[in-house]
Tab-separated table of C-alpha atoms in Angstrom:
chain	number	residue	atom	x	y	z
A	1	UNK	CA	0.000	0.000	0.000
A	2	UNK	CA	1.593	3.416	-0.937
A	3	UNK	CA	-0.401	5.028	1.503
A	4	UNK	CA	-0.122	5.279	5.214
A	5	UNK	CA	-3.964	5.705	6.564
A	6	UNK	CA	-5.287	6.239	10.296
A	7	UNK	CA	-6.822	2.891	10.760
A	8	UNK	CA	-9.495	2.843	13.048
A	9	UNK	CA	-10.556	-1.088	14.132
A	10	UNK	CA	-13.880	-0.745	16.293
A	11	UNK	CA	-14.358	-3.857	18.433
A	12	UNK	CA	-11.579	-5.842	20.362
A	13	UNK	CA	-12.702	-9.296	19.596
A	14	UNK	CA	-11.059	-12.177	18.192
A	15	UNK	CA	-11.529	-10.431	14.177
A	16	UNK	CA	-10.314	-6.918	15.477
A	17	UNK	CA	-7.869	-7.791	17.440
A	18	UNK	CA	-6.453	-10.777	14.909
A	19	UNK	CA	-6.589	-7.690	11.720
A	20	UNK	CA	-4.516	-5.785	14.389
A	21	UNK	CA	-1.824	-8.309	14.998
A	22	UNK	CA	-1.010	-8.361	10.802
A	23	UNK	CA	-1.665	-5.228	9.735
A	24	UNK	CA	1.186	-4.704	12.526
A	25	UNK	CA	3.324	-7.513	11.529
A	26	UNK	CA	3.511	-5.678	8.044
A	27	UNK	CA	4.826	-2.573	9.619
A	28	UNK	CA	1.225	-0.682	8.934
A	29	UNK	CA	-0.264	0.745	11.993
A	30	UNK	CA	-3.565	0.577	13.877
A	31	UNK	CA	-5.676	1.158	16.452
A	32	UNK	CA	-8.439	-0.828	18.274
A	33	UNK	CA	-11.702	0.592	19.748
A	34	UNK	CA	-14.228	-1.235	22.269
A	35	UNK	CA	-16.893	-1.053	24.724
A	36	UNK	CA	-16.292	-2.855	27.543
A	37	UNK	CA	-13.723	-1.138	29.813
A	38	UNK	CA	-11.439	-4.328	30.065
A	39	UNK	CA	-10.439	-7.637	28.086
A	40	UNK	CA	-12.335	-9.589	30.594
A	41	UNK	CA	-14.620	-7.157	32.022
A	42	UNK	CA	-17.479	-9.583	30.990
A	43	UNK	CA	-18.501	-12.757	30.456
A	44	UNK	CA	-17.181	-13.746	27.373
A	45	UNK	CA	-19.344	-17.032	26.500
A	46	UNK	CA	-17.821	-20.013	25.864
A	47	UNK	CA	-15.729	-22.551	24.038
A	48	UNK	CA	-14.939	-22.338	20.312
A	49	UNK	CA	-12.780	-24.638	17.716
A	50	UNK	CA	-10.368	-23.175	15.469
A	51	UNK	CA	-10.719	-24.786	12.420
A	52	UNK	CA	-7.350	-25.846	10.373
A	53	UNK	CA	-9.005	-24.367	7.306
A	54	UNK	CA	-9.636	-20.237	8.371
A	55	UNK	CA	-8.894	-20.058	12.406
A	56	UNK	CA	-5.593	-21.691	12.595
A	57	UNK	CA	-4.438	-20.121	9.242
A	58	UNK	CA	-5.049	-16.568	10.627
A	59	UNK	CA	-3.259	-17.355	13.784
A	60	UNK	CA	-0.379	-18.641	12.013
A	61	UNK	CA	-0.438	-15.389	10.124
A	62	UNK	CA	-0.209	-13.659	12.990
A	63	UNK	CA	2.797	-15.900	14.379
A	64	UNK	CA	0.036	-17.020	17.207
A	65	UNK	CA	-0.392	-20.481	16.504
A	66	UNK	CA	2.063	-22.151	19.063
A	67	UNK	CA	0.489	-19.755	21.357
A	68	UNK	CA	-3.031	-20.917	20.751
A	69	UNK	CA	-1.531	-24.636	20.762
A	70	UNK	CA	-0.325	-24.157	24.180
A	71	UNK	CA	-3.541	-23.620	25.962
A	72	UNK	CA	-6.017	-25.571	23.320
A	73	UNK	CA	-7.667	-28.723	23.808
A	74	UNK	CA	-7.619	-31.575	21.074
A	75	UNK	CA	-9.727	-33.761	23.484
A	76	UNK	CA	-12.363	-30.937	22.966
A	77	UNK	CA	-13.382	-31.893	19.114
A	78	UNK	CA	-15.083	-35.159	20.944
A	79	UNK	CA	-18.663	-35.406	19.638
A	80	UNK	CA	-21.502	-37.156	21.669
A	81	UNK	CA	-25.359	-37.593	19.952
A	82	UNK	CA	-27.769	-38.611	22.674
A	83	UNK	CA	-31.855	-38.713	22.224
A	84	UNK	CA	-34.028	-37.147	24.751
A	85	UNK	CA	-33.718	-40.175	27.289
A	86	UNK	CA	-29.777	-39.740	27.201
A	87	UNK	CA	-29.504	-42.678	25.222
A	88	UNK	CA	-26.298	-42.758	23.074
A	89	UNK	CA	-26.556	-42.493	19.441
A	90	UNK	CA	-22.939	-42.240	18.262
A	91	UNK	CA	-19.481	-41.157	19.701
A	92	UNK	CA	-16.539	-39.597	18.135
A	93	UNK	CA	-13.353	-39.533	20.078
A	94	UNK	CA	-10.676	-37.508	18.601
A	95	UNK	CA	-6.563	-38.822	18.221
A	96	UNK	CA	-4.120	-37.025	20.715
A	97	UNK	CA	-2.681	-35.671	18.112
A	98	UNK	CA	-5.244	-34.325	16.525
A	99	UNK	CA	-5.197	-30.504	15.431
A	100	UNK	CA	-7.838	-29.929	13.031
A	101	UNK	CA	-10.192	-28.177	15.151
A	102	UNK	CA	-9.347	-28.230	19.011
A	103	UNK	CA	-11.328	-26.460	21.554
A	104	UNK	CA	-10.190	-23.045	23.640
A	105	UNK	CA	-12.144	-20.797	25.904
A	106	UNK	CA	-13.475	-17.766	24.240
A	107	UNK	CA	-11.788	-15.547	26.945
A	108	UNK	CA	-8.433	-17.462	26.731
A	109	UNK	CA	-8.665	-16.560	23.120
A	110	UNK	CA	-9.143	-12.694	23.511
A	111	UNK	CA	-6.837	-12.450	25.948
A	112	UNK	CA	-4.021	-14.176	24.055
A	113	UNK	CA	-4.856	-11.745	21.065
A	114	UNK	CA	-4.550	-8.631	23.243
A	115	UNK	CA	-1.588	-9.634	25.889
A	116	UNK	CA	0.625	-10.047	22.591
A	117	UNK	CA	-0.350	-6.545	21.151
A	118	UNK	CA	1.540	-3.427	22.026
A	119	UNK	CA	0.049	-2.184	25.043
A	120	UNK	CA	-1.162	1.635	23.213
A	121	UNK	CA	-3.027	-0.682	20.572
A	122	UNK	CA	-6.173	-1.171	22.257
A	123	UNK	CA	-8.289	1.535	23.876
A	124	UNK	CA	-11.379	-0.121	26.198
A	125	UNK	CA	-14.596	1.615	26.865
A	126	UNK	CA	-15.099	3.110	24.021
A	127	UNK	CA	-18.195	2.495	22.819
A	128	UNK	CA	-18.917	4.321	19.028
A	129	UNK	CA	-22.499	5.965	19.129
A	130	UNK	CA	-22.197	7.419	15.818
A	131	UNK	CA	-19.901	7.519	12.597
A	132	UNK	CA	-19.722	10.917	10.284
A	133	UNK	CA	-17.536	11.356	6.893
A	134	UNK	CA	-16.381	14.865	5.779
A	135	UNK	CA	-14.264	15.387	2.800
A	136	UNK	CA	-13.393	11.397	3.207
A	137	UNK	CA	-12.320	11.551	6.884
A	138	UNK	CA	-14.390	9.532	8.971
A	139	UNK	CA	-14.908	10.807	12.248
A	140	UNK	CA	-15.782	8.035	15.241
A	141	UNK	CA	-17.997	9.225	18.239
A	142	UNK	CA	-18.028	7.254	21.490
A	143	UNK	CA	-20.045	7.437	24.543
A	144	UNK	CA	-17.446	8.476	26.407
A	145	UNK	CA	-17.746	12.003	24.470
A	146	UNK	CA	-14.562	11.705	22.819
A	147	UNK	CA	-14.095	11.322	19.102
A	148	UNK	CA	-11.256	10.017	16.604
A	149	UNK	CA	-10.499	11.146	13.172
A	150	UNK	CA	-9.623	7.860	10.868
A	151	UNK	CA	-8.908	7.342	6.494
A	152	UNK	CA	-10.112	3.970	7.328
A	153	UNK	CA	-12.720	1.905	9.058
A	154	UNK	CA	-12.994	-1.480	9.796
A	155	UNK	CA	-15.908	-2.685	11.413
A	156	UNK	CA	-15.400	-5.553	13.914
A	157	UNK	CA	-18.105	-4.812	15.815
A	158	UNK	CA	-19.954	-7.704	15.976
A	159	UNK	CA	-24.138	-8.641	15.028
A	160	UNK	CA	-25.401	-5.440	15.990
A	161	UNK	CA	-22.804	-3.075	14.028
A	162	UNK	CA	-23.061	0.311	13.601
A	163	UNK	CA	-20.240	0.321	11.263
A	164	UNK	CA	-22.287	-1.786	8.876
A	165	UNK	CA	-25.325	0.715	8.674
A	166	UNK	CA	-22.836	2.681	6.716
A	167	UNK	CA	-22.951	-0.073	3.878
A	168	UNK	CA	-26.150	-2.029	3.947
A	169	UNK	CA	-29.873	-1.504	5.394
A	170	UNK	CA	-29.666	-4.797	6.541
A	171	UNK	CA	-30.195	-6.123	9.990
A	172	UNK	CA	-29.921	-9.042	11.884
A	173	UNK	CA	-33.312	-11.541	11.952
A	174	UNK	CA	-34.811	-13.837	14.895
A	175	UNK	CA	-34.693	-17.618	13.216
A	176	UNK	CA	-37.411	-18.889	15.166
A	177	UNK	CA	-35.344	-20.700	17.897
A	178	UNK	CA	-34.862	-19.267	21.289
A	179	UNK	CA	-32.084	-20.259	24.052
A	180	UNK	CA	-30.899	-20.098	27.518
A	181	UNK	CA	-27.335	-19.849	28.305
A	182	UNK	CA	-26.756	-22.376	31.392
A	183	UNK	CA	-23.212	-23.064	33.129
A	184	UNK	CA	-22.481	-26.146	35.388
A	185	UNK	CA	-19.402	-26.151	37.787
A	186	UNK	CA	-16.635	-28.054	39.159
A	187	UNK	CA	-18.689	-30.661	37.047
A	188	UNK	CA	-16.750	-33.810	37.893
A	189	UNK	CA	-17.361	-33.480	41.602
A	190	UNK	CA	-21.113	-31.532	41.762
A	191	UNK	CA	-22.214	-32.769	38.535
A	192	UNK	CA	-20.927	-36.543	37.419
A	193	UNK	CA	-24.094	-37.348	35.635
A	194	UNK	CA	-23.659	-34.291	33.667
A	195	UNK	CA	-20.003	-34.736	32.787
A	196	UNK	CA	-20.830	-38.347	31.805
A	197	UNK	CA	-23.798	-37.601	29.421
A	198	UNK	CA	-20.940	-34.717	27.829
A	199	UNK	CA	-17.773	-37.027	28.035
A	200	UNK	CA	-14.644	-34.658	26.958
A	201	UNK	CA	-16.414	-32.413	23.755
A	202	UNK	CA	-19.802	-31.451	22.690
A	203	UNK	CA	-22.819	-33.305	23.718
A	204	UNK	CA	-25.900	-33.120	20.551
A	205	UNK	CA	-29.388	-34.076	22.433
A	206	UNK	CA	-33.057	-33.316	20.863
A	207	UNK	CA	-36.317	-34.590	20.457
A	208	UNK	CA	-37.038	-34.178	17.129
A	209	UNK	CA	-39.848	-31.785	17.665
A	210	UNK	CA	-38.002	-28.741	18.325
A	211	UNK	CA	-36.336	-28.760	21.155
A	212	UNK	CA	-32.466	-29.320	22.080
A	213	UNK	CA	-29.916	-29.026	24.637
A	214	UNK	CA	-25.982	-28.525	23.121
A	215	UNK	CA	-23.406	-28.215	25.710
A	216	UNK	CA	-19.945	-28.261	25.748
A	217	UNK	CA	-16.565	-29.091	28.059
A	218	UNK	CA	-14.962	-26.012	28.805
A	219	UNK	CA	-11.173	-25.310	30.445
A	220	UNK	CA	-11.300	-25.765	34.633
A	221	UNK	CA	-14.053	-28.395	35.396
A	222	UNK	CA	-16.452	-26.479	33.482
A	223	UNK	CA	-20.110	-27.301	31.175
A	224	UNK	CA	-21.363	-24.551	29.437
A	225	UNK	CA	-24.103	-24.365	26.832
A	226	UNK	CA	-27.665	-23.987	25.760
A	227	UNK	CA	-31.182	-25.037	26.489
A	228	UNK	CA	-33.210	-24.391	23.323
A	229	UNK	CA	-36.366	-24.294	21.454
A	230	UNK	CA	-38.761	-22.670	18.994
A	231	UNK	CA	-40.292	-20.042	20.244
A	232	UNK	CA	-41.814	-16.735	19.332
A	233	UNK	CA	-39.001	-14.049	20.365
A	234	UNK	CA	-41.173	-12.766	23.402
A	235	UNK	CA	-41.793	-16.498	24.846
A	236	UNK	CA	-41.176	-15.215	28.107
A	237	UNK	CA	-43.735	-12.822	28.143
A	238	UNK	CA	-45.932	-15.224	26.625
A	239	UNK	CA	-45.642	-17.945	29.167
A	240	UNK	CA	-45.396	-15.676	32.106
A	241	UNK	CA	-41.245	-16.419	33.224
A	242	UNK	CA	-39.899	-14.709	35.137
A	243	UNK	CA	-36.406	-14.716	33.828
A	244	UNK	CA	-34.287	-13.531	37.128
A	245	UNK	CA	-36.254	-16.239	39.035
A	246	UNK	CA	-34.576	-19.760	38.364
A	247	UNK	CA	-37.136	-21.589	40.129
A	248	UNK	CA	-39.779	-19.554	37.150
A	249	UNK	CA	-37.687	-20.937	34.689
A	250	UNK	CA	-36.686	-24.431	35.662
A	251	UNK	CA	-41.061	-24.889	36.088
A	252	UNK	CA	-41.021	-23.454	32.218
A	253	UNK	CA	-38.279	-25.601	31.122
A	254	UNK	CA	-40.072	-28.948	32.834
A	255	UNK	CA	-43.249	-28.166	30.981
A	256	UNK	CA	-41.660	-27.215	27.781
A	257	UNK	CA	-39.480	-30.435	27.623
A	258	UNK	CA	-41.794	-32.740	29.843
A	259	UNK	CA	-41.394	-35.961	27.869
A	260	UNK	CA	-37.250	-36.104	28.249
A	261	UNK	CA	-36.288	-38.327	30.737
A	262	UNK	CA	-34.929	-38.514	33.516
A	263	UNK	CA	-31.049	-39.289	33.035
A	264	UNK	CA	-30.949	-35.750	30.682
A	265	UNK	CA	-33.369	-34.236	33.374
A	266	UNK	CA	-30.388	-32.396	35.391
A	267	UNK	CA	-29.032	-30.649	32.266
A	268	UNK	CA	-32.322	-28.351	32.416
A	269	UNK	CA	-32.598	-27.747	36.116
A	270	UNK	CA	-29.240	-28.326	37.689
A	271	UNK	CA	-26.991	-25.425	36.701
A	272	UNK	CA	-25.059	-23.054	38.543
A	273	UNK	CA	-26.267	-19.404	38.219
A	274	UNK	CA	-28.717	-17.639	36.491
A	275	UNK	CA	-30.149	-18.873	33.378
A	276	UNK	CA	-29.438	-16.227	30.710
A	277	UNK	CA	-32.313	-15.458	27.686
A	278	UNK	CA	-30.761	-15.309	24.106
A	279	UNK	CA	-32.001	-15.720	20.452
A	280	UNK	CA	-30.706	-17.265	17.159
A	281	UNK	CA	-30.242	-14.131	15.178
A	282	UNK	CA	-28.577	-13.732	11.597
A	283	UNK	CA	-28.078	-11.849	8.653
A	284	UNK	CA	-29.586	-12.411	5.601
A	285	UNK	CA	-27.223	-15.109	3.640
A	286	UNK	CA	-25.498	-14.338	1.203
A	287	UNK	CA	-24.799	-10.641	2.131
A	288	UNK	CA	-23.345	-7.933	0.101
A	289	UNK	CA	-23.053	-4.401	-0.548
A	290	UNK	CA	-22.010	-1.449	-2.966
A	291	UNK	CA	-18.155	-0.324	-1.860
A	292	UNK	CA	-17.812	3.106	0.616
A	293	UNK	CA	-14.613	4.205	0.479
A	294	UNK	CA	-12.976	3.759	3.474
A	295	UNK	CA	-15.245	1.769	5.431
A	296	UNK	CA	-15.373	-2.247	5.698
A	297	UNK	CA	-16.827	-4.730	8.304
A	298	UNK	CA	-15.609	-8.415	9.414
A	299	UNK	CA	-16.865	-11.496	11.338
A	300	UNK	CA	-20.481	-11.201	12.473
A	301	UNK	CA	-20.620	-7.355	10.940
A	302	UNK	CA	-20.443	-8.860	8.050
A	303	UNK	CA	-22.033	-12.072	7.765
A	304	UNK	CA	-23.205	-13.189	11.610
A	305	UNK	CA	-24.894	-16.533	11.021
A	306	UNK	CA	-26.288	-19.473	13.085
A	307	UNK	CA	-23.680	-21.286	14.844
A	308	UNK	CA	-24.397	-24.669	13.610
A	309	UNK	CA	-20.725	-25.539	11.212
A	310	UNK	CA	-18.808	-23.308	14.265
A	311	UNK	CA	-18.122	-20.742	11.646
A	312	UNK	CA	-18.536	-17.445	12.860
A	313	UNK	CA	-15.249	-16.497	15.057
A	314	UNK	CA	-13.222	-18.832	12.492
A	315	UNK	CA	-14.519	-16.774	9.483
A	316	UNK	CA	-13.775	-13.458	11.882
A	317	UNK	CA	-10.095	-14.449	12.272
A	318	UNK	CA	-9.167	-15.255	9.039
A	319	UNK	CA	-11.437	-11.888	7.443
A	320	UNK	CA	-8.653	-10.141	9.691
A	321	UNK	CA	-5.928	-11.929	8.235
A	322	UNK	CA	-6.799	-11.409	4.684
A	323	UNK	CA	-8.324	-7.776	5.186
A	324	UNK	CA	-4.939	-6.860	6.463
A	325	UNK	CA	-2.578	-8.794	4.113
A	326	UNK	CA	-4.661	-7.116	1.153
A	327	UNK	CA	-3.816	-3.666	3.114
A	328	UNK	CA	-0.315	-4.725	2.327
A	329	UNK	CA	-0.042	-5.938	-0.832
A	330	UNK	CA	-2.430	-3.467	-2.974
A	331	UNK	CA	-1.309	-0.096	-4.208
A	332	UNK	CA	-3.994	1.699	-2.697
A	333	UNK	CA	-6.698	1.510	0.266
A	334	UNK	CA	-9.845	1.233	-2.145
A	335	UNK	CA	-7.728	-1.564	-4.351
A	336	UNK	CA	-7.407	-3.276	-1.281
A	337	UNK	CA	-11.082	-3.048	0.440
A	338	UNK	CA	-11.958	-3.851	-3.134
A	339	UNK	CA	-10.168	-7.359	-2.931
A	340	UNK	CA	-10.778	-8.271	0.490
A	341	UNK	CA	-14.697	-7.732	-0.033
A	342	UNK	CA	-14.953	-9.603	-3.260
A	343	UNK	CA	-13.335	-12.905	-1.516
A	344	UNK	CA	-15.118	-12.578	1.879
A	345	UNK	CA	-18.188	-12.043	-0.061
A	346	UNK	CA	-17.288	-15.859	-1.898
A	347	UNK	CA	-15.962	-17.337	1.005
A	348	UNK	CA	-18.654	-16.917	4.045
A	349	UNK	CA	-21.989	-16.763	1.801
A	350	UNK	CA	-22.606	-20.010	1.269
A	351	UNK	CA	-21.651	-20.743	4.827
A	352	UNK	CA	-24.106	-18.735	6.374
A	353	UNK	CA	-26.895	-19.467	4.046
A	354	UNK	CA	-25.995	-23.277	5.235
A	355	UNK	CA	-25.646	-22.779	8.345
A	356	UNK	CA	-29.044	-21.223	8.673
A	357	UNK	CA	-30.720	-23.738	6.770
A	358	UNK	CA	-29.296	-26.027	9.104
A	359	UNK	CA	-30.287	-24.915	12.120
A	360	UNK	CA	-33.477	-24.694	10.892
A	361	UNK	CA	-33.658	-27.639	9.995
A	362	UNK	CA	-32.376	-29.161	13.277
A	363	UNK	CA	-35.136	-27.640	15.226
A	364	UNK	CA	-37.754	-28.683	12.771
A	365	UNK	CA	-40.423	-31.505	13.415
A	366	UNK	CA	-39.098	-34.616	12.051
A	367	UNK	CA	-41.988	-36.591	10.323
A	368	UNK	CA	-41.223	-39.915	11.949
A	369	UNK	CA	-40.260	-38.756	15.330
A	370	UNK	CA	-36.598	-39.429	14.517
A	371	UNK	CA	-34.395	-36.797	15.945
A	372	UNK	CA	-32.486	-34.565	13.060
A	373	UNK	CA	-28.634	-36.111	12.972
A	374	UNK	CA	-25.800	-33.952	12.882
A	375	UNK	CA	-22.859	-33.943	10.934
A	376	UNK	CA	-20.425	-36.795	11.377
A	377	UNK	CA	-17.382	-34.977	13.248
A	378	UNK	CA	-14.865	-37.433	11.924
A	379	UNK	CA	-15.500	-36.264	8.166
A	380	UNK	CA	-15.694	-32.509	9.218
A	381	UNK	CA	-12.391	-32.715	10.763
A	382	UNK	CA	-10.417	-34.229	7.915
A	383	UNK	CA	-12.691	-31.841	5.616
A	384	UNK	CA	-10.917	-28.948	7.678
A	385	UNK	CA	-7.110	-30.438	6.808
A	386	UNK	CA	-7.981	-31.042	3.336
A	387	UNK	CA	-9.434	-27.753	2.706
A	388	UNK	CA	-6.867	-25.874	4.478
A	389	UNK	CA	-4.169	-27.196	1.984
A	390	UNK	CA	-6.040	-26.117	-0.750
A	391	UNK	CA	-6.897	-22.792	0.580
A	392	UNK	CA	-2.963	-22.493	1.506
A	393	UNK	CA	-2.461	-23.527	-2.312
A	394	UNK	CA	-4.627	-20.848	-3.505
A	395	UNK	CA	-3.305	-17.920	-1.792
A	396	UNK	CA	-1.454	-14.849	-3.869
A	397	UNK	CA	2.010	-15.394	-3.573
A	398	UNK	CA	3.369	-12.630	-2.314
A	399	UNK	CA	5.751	-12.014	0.867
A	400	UNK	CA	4.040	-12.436	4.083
């Protein structure tokens, strides 16, 4: 690039913070703008695989992947399908050795990112209420009352981005499926049935009529997960919960999913804290927009989808990666926002219309009572190596 732009990056997660890392690495500067007032000033959800095909390519880009070795968990990509009554369907238990997609704690990830960034790179609790252009300067205003003068946007600010309503009308939609966050502790001690259904990795249950419970083994003895069903967005209102009151919501949860038995029983009613209310929300798939210079979004600002494939932080790291390498290698700003859209447009489409569809699908009525079946995670994970190598093989050549 034979310019040198103020580069604004608004939101410190795993996409902002990864485009930070090699837009540094190539010598070009940047700075990172987010809301909460710390890196782990909230709860930051929890576990995620890094694919070998987008996640662990943007890490490596970033010369992050030993680091992201050293605290992942191959044990992690273990798969158990259980129906409703807890019976076991089919198990997947990974190799030691196996790196295609291991497991790491969503707040062990951002940290990582951040401790490894020069300490002036990231600026917390700044939260951008509005963006203005004048005579192609962008101007950034935060809650805080402060504002920032910047050639360049990039938009990592998640779902909800107000970067994005720079580019596109469009807006996240409720796919029919609603969810409660639930958290079990110390689970080999205070919850051994629980840790047995889950084993080591992700434990698939559902009825085939709509409702589901996905949870997952998470660093330091802990479950964490969901409790889901279809639902109109206001079900709580509807049914009269009382959301703060656990006792309200474990009586909801033993109506909604009264013919489960009772060995899966304790994964609606037995968790530690408060249950939290969310919603499947995504944008419409495939997404695009006209180019405005000097203004781009990544990861869920550009394409948040349903989580079903694990795609959406994976996609966000490696849109950083290859939004900043085009930063490098283009002769001009536009040239390169101009590239980086064109291939982030073909690359995550299809992926979010699928993954949509497929959670759909999922919590759809199944005609003959069969619960819907879920990928097999043995093919996924060599699909992840294999395509890797050929995305590797595709790249521009060009010094990195």
């Amino acid at each position: 690039m034979n310019e040198t732009p103020r580069i604004a990056i608004v939101g410190g997660g795993p996409g902002g913070l990864l485009a930070a890392h090699v837009l540094h690495g190539h010598g070009i500067a940047a700075t990172v703008y987010d809301a909460d007032t710390a890196v782990d000033s909230r709860d930051p959800g929890g576990t995620l695989d890094l694919h070998a095909d987008s996640g662990q390519i943007a890490l490596e880009d970033a010369g992050l992947l030993p680091a992201f070795r050293a605290l992942a968990r191959a044990e992690g990509q273990a798969m158990t399908r259980r129906d409703h009554h807890g019976t076991l369907l089919k198990e997947f238990i990974p190799a030691d050795d196996d790196t295609a997609a291991p497991e790491i704690d969503r707040g062990q990830l951002r940290t990582m990112l951040y401790e490894r960034l020069a300490p002036s790179t990231v600026h917390w609790g700044h939260k951008l209420t509005g963006l203005t252009t004048e005579n192609g300067v962008h101007r950034l205003h935060f809650a805080n009352g402060s504002t920032v003068d910047a050639d360049l946007v990039l938009g990592a600010d998640g779902a909800w981005s107000k970067v994005r309503r720079r580019l596109t009308d469009a807006m996240p939609e409720y796919l029919g499926v609603s969810f409660l966050d639930v958290r079990f502790d110390d689970v080999e001690t205070r919850h051994p049935e629980i840790a047995a259904l889950t084993g080591n990795g992700q434990l698939f249950t559902t009825d085939g009529a709509g409702r589901a419970v996905i949870v997952q083994r998470n660093s330091n003895g802990v479950i964490r997960g969901y409790v889901a069903f279809r639902a109109e967005e206001d079900w709580a209102a509807r049914e009269s919960v009382d959301l703060t009151d656990r006792a309200s919501v474990r009586e909801f949860l033993l109506r909604e999913f009264r013919g489960w038995g009772e060995a899966v029983r304790p994964l609606l009613t037995d968790n530690d804290g408060d249950y939290v209310a969310r919603a499947f929300t995504a944008l419409p798939a495939p997404l695009t927009w006209k180019r405005v210079p000097g203004i781009t979004v990544l990861g869920d600002a550009a394409h948040a989808m349903a989580p079903f494939g694990g795609h959406g932080a994976n996609l966000a790291l490696l849109d950083g990666a290859e939004l900043a390498h085009a930063l490098h290698e283009e002769p001009s700003v536009e040239a390169a926002l101009t590239r980086y859209e064109t291939a982030m447009f073909a690359r995550t489409g299809h992926l979010a219309a699928d993954a949509n569809a497929a959670l759909r699908g999922f919590f759809a009525d199944q005609p003959d009572g069969t619960p819907q079946d879920v990928p097999d995670r043995e093919e996924e994970l060599r699909a992840y190596e294999a395509q890797a190598a050929e995305y590797r093989a595709a790249r521009t050549p060009a010094a990195r």
